[in-house]
mmCIF file of C-alpha atoms in Angstrom:
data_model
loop_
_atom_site.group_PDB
_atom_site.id
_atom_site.type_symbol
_atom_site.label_atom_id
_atom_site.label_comp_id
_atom_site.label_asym_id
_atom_site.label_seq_id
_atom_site.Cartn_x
_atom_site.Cartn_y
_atom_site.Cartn_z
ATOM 1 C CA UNK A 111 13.870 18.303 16.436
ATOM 2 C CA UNK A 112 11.379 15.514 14.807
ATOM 3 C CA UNK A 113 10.870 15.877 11.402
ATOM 4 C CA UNK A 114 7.081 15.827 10.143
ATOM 5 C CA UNK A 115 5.861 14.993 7.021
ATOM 6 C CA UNK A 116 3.439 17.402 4.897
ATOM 7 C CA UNK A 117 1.373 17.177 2.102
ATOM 8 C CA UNK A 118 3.392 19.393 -0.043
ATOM 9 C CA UNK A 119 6.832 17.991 0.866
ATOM 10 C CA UNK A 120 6.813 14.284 1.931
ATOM 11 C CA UNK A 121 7.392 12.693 -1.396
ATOM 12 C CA UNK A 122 10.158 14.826 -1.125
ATOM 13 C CA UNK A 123 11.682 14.222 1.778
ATOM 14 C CA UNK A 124 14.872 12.460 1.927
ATOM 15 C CA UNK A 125 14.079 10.015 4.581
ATOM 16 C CA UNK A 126 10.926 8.779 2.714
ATOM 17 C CA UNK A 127 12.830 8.713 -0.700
ATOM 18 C CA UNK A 128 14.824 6.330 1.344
ATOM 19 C CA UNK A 129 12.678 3.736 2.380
ATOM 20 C CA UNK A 130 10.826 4.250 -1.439
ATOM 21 C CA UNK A 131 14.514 2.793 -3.061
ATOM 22 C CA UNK A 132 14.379 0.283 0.006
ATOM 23 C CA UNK A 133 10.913 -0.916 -0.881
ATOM 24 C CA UNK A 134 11.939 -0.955 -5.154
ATOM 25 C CA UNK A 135 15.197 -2.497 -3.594
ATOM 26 C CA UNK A 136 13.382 -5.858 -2.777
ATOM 27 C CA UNK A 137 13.715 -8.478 -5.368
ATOM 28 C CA UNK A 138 11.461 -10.979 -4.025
ATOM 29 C CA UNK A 139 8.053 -11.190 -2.166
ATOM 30 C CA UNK A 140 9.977 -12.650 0.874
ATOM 31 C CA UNK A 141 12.658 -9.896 1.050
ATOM 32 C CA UNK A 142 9.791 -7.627 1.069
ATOM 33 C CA UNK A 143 8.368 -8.961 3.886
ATOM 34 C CA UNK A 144 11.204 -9.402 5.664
ATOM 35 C CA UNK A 145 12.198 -5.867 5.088
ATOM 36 C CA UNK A 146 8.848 -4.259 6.193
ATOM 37 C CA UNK A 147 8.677 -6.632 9.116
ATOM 38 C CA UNK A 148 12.560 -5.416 10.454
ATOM 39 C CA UNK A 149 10.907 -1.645 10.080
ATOM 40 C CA UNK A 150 7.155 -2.130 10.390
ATOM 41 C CA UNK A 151 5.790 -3.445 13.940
ATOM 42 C CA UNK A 152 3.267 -6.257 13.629
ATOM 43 C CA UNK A 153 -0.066 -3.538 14.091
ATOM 44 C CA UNK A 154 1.288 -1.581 11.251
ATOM 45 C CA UNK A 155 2.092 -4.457 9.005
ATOM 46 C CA UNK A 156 -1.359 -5.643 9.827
ATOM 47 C CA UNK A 157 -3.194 -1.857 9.349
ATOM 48 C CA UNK A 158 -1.511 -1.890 5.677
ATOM 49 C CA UNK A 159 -2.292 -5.030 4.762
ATOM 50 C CA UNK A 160 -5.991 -4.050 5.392
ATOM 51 C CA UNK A 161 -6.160 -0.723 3.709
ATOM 52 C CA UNK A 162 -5.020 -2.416 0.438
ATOM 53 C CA UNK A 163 -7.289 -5.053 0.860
ATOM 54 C CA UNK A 164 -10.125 -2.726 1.771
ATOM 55 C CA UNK A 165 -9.067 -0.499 -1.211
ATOM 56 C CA UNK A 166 -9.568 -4.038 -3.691
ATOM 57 C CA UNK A 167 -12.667 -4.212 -2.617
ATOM 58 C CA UNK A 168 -13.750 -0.960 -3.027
ATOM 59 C CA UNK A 169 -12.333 -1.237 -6.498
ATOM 60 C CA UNK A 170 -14.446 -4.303 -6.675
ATOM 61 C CA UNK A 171 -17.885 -2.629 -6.269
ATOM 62 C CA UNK A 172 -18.395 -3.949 -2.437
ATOM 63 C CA UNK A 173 -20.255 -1.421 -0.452
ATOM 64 C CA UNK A 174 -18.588 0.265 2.614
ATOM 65 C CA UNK A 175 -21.049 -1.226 5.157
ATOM 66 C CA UNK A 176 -20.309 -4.754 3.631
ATOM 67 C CA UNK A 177 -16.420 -4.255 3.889
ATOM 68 C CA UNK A 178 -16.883 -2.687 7.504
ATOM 69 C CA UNK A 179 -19.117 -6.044 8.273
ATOM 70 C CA UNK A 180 -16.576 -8.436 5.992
ATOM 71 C CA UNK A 181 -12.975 -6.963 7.560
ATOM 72 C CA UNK A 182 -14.096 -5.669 10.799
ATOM 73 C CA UNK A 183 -12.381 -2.487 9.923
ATOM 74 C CA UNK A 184 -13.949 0.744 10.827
ATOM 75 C CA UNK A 185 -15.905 2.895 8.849
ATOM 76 C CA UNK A 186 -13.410 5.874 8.946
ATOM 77 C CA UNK A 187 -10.356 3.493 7.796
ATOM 78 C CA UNK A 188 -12.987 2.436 5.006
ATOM 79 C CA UNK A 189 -13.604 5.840 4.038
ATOM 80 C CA UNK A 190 -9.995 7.031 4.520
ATOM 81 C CA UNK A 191 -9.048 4.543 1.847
ATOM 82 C CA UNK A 192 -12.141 5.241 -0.763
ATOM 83 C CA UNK A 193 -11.073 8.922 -0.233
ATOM 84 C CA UNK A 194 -6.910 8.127 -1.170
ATOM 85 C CA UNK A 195 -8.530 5.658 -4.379
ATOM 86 C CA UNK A 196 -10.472 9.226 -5.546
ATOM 87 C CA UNK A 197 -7.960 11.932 -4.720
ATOM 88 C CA UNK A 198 -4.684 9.651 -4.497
ATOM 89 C CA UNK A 199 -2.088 8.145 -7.052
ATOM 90 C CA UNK A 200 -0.682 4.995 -5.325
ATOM 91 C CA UNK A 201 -3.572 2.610 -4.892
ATOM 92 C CA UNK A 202 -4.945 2.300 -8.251
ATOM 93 C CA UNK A 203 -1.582 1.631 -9.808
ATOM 94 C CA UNK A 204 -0.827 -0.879 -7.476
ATOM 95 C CA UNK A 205 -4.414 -2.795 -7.830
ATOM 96 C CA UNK A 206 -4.002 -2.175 -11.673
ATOM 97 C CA UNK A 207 -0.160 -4.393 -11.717
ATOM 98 C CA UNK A 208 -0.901 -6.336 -9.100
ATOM 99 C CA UNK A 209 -3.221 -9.316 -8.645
ATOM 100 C CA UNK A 210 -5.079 -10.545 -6.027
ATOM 101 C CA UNK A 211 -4.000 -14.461 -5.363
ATOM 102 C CA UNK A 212 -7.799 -15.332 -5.463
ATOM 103 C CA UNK A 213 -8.520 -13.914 -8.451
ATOM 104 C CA UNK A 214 -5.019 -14.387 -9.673
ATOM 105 C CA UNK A 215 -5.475 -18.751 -9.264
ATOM 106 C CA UNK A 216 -8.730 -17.890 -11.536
ATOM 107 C CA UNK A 217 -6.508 -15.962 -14.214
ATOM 108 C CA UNK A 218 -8.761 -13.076 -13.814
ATOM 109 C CA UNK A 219 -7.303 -9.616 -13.634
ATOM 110 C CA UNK A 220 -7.968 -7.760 -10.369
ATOM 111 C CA UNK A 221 -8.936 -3.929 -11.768
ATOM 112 C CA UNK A 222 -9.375 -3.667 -15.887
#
């Protein structure tokens, strides 16, 4: 039987506990990368990059039509990702400890 992830037990789940110590594993940008790329296929890699992206510039102040017009992303990813910045726990903290390499060549902090 497939397993299926829920809201009330997926952070739970051993599988996706797993591949959270995988992730925290990586000691390096490039092992990263290589690690999501050996269990990530090139769409997903790509549809993740541009949620966190679209979530920065959320964050940022840009409007959803802009970000639509800027990323070519649709308006229901856009929205997806302004809900999980509202109701979630993961974006934030990564835009707050992580910065973006165009601001972070400027030395300005992404999110105060």
């Amino acid at each position: 039987m497939r397993k299926t992830f829920t809201e009330n037990d997926w952070r739970d789940d051993p599988w996706f506990k797993n591949l959270c110590k995988a992730i925290v594993a990586c000691k390096t940008e490039k092992q990263a990368a290589d690690f999501l790329r050996d269990i990530g296929t090139l769409t997903e890699l790509q549809a993740w990059s541009e949620r966190l992206d679209i979530a920065r510039r959320i964050v940022q102040g840009e409007t959803y039509r802009s970000i639509t017009e800027n990323t070519g992303a649709s308006t229901t990813t856009v929205t997806r990702v302004a809900r999980f910045l509202q109701n979630g726990s993961g974006y934030l903290r990564v835009l707050n400890t992580h910065r973006h390499p165009r601001h972070a060549q400027r030395g300005e902090k992404m999110v105060s």
